[in-house]
Short mmCIF file of C-alpha atoms in Angstrom, two decimals:
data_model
loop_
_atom_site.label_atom_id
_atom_site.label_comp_id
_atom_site.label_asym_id
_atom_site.label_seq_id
_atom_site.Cartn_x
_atom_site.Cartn_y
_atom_site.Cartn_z
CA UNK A 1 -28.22 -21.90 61.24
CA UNK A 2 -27.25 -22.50 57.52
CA UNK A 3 -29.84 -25.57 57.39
CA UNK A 4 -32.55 -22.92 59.45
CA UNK A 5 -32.16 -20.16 56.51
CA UNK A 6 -32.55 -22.78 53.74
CA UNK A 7 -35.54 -24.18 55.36
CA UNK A 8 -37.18 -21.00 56.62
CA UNK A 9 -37.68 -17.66 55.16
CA UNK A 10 -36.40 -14.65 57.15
CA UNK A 11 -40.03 -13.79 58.39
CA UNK A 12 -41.27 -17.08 59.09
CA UNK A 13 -37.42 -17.33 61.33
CA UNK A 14 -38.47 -14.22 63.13
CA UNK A 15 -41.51 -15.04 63.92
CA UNK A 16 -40.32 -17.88 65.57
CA UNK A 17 -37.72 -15.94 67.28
CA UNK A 18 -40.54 -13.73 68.94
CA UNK A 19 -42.95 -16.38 69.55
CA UNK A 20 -39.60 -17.73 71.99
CA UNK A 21 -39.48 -14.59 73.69
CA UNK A 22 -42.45 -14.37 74.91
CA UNK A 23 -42.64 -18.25 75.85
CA UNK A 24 -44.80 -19.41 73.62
CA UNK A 25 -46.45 -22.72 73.38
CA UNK A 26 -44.42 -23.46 69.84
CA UNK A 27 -44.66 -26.64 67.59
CA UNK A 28 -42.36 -27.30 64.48
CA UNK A 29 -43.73 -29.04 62.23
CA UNK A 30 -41.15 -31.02 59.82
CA UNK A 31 -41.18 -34.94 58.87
CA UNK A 32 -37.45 -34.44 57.73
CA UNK A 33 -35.80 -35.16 61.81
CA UNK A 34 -32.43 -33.61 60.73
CA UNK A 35 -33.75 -30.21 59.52
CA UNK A 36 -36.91 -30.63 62.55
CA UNK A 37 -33.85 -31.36 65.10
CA UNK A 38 -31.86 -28.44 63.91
CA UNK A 39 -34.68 -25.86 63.87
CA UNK A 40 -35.50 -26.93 67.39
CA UNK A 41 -32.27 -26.62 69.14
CA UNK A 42 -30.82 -23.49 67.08
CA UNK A 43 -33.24 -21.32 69.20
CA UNK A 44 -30.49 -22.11 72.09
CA UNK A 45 -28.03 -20.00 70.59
CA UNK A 46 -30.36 -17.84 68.82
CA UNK A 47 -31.63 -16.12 71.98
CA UNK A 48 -28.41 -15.70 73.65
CA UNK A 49 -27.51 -14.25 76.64
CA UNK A 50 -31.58 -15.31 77.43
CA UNK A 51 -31.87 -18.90 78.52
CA UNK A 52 -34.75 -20.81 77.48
CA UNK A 53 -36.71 -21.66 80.98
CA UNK A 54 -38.78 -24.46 79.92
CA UNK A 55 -39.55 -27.59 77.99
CA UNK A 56 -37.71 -27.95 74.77
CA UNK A 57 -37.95 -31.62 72.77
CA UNK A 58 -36.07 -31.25 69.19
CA UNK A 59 -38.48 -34.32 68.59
CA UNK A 60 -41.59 -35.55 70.23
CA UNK A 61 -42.62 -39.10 69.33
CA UNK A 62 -45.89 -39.65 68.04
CA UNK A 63 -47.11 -41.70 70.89
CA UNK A 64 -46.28 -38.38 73.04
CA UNK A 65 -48.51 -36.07 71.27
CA UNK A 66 -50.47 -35.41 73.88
CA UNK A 67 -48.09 -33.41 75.47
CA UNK A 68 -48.74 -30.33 73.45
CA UNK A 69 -51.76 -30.06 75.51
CA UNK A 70 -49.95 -29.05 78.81
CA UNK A 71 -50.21 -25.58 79.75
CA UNK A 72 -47.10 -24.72 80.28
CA UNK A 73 -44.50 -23.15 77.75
CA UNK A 74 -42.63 -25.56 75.42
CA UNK A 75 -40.70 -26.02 71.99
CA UNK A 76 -41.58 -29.04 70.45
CA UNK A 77 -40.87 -30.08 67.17
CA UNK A 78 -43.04 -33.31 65.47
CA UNK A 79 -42.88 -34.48 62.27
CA UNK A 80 -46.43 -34.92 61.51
CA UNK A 81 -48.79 -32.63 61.99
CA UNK A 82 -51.89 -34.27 64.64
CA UNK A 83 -55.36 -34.05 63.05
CA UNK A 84 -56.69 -32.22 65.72
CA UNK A 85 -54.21 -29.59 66.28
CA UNK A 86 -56.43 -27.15 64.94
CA UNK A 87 -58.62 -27.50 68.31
CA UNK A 88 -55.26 -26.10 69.62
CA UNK A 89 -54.50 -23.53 67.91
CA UNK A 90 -55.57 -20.57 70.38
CA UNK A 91 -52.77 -21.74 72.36
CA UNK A 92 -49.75 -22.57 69.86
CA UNK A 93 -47.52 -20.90 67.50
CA UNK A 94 -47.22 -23.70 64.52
CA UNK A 95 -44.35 -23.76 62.29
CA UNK A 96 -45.20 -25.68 58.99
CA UNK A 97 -41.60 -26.05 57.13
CA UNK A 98 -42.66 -27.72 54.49
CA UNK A 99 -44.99 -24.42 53.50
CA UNK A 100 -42.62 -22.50 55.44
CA UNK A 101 -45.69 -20.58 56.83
CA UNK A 102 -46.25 -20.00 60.51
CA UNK A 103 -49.50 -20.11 62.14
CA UNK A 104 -50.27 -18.21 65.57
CA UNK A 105 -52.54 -15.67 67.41
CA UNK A 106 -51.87 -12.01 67.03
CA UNK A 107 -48.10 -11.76 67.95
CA UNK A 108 -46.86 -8.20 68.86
CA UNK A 109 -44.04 -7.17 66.11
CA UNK A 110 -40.39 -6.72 67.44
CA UNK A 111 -38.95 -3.77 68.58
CA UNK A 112 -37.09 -1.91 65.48
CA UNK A 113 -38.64 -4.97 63.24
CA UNK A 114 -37.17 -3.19 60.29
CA UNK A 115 -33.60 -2.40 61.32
CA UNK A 116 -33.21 -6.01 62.37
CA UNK A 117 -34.63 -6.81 58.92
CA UNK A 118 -32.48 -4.85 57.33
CA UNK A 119 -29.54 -6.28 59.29
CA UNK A 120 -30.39 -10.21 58.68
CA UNK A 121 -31.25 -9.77 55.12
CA UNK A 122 -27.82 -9.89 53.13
CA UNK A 123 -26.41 -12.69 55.73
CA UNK A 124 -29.84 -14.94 55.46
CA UNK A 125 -29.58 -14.67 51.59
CA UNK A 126 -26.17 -16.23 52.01
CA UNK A 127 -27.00 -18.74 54.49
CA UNK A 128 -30.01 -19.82 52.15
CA UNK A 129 -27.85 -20.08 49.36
CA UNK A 130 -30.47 -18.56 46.50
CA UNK A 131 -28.40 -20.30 43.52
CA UNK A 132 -28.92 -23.13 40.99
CA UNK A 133 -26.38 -25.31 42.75
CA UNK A 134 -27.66 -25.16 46.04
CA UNK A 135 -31.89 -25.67 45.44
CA UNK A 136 -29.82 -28.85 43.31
CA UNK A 137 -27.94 -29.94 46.52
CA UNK A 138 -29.58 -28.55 49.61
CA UNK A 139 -27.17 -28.85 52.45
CA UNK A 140 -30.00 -30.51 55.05
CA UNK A 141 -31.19 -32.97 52.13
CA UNK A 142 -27.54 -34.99 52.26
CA UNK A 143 -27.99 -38.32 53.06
CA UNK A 144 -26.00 -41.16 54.02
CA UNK A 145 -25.20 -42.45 50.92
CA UNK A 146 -24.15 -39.33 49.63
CA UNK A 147 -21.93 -38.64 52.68
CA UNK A 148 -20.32 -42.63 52.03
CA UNK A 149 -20.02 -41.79 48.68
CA UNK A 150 -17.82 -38.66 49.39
CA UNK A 151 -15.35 -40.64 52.32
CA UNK A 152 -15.04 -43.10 49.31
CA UNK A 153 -13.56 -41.07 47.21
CA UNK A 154 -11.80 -39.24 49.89
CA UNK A 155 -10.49 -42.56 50.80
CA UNK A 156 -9.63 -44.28 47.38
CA UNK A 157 -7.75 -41.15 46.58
CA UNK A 158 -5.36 -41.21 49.22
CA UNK A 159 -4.82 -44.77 49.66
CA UNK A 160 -4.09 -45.16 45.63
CA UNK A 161 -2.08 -42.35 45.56
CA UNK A 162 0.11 -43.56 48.89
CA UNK A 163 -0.36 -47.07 47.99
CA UNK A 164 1.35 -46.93 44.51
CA UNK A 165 4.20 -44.70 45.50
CA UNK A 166 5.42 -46.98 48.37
CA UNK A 167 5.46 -49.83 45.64
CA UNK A 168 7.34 -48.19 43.48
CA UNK A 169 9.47 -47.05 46.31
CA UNK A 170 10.35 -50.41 47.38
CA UNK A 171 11.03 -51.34 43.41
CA UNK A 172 7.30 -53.87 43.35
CA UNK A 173 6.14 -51.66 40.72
CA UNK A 174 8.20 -49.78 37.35
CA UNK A 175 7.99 -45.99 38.22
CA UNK A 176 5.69 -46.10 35.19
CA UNK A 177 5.57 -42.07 33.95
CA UNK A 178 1.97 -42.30 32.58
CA UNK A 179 0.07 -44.18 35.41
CA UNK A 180 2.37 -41.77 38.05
CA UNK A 181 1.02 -39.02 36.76
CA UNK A 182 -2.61 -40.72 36.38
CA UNK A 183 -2.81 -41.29 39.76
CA UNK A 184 -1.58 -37.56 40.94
CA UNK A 185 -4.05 -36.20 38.78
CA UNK A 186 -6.77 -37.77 40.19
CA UNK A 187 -5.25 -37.63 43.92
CA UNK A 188 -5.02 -33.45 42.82
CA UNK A 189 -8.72 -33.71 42.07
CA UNK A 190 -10.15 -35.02 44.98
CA UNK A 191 -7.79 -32.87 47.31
CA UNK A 192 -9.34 -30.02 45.30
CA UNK A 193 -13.21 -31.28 46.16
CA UNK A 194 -12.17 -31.72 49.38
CA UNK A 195 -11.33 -28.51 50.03
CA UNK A 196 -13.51 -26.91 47.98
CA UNK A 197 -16.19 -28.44 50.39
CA UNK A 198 -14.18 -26.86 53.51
CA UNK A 199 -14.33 -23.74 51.75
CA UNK A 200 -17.84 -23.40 51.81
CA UNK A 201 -18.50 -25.51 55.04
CA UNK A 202 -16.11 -22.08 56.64
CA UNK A 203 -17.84 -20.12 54.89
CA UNK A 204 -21.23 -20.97 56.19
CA UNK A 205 -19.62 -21.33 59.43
CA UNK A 206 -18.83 -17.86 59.39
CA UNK A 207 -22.23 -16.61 57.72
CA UNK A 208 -23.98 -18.27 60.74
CA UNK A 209 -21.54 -16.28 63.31
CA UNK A 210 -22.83 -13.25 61.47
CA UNK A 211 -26.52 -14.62 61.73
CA UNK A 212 -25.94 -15.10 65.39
CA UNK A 213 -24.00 -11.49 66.10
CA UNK A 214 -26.68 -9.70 65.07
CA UNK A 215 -29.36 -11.53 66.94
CA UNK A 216 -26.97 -11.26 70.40
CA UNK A 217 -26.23 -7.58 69.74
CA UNK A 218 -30.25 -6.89 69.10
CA UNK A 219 -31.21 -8.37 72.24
CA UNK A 220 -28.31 -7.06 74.57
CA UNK A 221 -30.01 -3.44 73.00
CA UNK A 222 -33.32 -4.31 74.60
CA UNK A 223 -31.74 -4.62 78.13
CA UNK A 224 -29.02 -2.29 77.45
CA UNK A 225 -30.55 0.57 79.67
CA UNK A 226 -32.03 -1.90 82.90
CA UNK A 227 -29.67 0.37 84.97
CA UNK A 228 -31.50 3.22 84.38
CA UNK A 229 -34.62 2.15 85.15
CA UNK A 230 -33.85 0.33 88.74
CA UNK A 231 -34.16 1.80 92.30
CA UNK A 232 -31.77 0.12 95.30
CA UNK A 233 -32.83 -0.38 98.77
CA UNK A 234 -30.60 -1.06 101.34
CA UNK A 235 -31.27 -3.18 103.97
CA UNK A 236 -30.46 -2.76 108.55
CA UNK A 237 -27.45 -4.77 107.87
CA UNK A 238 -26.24 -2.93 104.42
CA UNK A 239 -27.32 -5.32 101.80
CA UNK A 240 -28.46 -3.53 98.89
CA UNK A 241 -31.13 -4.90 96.72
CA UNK A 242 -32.35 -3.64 93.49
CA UNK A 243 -35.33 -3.38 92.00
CA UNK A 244 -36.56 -2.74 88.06
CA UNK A 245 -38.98 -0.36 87.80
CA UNK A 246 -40.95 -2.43 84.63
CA UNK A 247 -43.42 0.58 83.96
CA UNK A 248 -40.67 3.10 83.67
CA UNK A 249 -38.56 0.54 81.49
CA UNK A 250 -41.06 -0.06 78.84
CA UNK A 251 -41.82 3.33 78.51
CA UNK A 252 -38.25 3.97 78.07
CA UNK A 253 -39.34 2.02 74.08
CA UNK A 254 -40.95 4.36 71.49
CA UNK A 255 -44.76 3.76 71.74
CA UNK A 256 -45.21 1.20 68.42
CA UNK A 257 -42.77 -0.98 70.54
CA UNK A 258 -44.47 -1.01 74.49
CA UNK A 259 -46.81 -4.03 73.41
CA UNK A 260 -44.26 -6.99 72.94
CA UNK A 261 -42.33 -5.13 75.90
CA UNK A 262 -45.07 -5.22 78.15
CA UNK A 263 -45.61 -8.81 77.34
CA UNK A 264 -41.53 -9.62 77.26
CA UNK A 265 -40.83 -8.25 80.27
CA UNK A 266 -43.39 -10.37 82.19
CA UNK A 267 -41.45 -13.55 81.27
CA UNK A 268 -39.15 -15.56 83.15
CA UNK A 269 -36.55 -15.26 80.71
CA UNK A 270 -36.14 -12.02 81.33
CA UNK A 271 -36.66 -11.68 85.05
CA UNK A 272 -33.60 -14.42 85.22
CA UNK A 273 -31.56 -12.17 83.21
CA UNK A 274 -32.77 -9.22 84.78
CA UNK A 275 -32.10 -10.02 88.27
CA UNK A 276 -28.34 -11.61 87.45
CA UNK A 277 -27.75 -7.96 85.63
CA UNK A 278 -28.49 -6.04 88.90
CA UNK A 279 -26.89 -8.43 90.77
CA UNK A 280 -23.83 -7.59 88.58
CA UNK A 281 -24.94 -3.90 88.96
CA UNK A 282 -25.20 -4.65 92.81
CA UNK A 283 -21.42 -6.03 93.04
CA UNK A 284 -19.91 -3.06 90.87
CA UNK A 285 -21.17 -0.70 93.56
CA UNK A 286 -20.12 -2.33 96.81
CA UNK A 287 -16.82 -3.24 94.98
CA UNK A 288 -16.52 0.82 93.94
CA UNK A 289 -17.53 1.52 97.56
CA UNK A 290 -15.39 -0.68 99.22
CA UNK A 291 -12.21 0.60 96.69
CA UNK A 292 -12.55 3.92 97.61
CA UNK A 293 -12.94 3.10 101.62
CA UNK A 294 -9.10 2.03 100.99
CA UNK A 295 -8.01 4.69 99.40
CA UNK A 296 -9.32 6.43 102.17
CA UNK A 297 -7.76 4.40 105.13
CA UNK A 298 -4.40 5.12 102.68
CA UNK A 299 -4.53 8.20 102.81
CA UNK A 300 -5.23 8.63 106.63
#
């Protein structure tokens, strides 16, 4: 998520986010395959408790291009963008990184739009990390070499430090005062980079929680009242089955926010999640009705 909010800008992230939850046909556009990969496969976690239903490549090779012409919904993420995509466009969302623009048809805006907003702000300007230091070093722009270079020193540190005492343990080397205290110095030092690093690695770990939270408690809200809105049958030989009134649902949404429900509710995201909720609400009741048949045979 950290490596999302540096690349993305809040809007351009929720647009994404809505063009997933209405199963899109969505293309992410990036030739840097770390940040593409990570953009890709942070929608996973970002739609929680939905499940994405269909195709999702973090990266499609170039000789597979084609594929973006299925008709089916997807999440794809290329690095280059094809010269003819713009023949395409009725049909895909396109997420440039690099310009950190996105390009789609009309998409309905998200229910409450500005209390989620609101909510994502503070946590996204952390995650981005709007200071000198980090447009400098850019956590998704660390390479190899730089990642070598810091085990090095890691490395060097500790075996100098551990090497030198167990010489002068065994009486190889004088305890010599000056290069003792050389060598602690610069063993203190990198112990203090090191952890300085964990400190912020934990602390974007726990930024991204945040990020994630708020996204999981904004979409439970959206199904929070399917029990409301559901009728049960039940069946010659007592099976109940339930049954979501959709009309009565996304009327239940203030009128500004009926046109991404009407279009939300038709996917198969949430009919999975639907039905497996009124299953659950299905189970509670023959459970409840079965608990208070034995407190009725008890007290007989």
């Amino acid at each position: 998520m950290a490596t999302v909010c540096r690349a993305l800008s809040l809007e351009s992230i929720l647009a994404l986010f809505t063009g997933v939850l209405l199963e899109k046909q969505i293309v992410v556009i990036c030739p840097n395959l770390g940040v593409l990969s990570a953009i890709v496969l942070s929608i996973i976690p970002m739609i929680r408790p939905f499940q994405w239903q269909s195709l999702l490549l973090p990266v499609l090779p170039r000789k597979l291009i084609d594929f973006i012409d299925a008709p089916v919904p997807f999440i794809a993420g290329i690095q280059h963008k094809p010269p003819d995509i713009k023949m395409k466009a009725s049909s895909l969302v396109r997420i440039n990184v690099q310009k950190d623009q996105v390009k789609a048809n009309l998409l309905p805006q998200l229910p409450r739009y500005k209390d989620l907003v609101s909510d994502l702000s503070p946590i996204h300007a952390r995650l981005s990390c709007e200071n000198a230091l980090a447009k400098k070093h850019p956590m998704y722009k660390c390479n190899e070499v730089q990642v070598l270079i810091f085990v090095y020193y890691v490395e060097c540190g500790s075996i100098l430090f551990g090497s030198h005492y167990f010489f002068i343990e065994k009486k190889v080397l004088p305890p010599d005062p000056v290069h003792v205290q050389q060598i602690c110095l610069y063993s203190m030092f990198v112990v203090f980079k090191v952890k300085m690093v964990l400190v912020w690695l934990i602390l974007q770990a726990k930024a991204s929680c945040q990020f994630l939270n708020v996204l999981r408690t904004y979409l439970e809200s959206l199904c929070s009242e399917l029990r409301y809105h559901t009728i049960t049958n039940v069946q010659s030989d007592n099976d109940r089955v339930s049954l979501l009134l959709k009309d009565s649902f996304i009327d239940s949404f203030p009128s500004k926010d009926r046109p991404f429900m009407k279009l939300f509710v038709e996917t198969q995201m949430f009919s999975v999640l639907s039905d497996s909720r009124l299953a659950a609400f299905e189970n509670e009741h023959t459970q409840g009705f079965a608990s208070a048949g034995d407190q009725n045979m008890n007290f007989d």
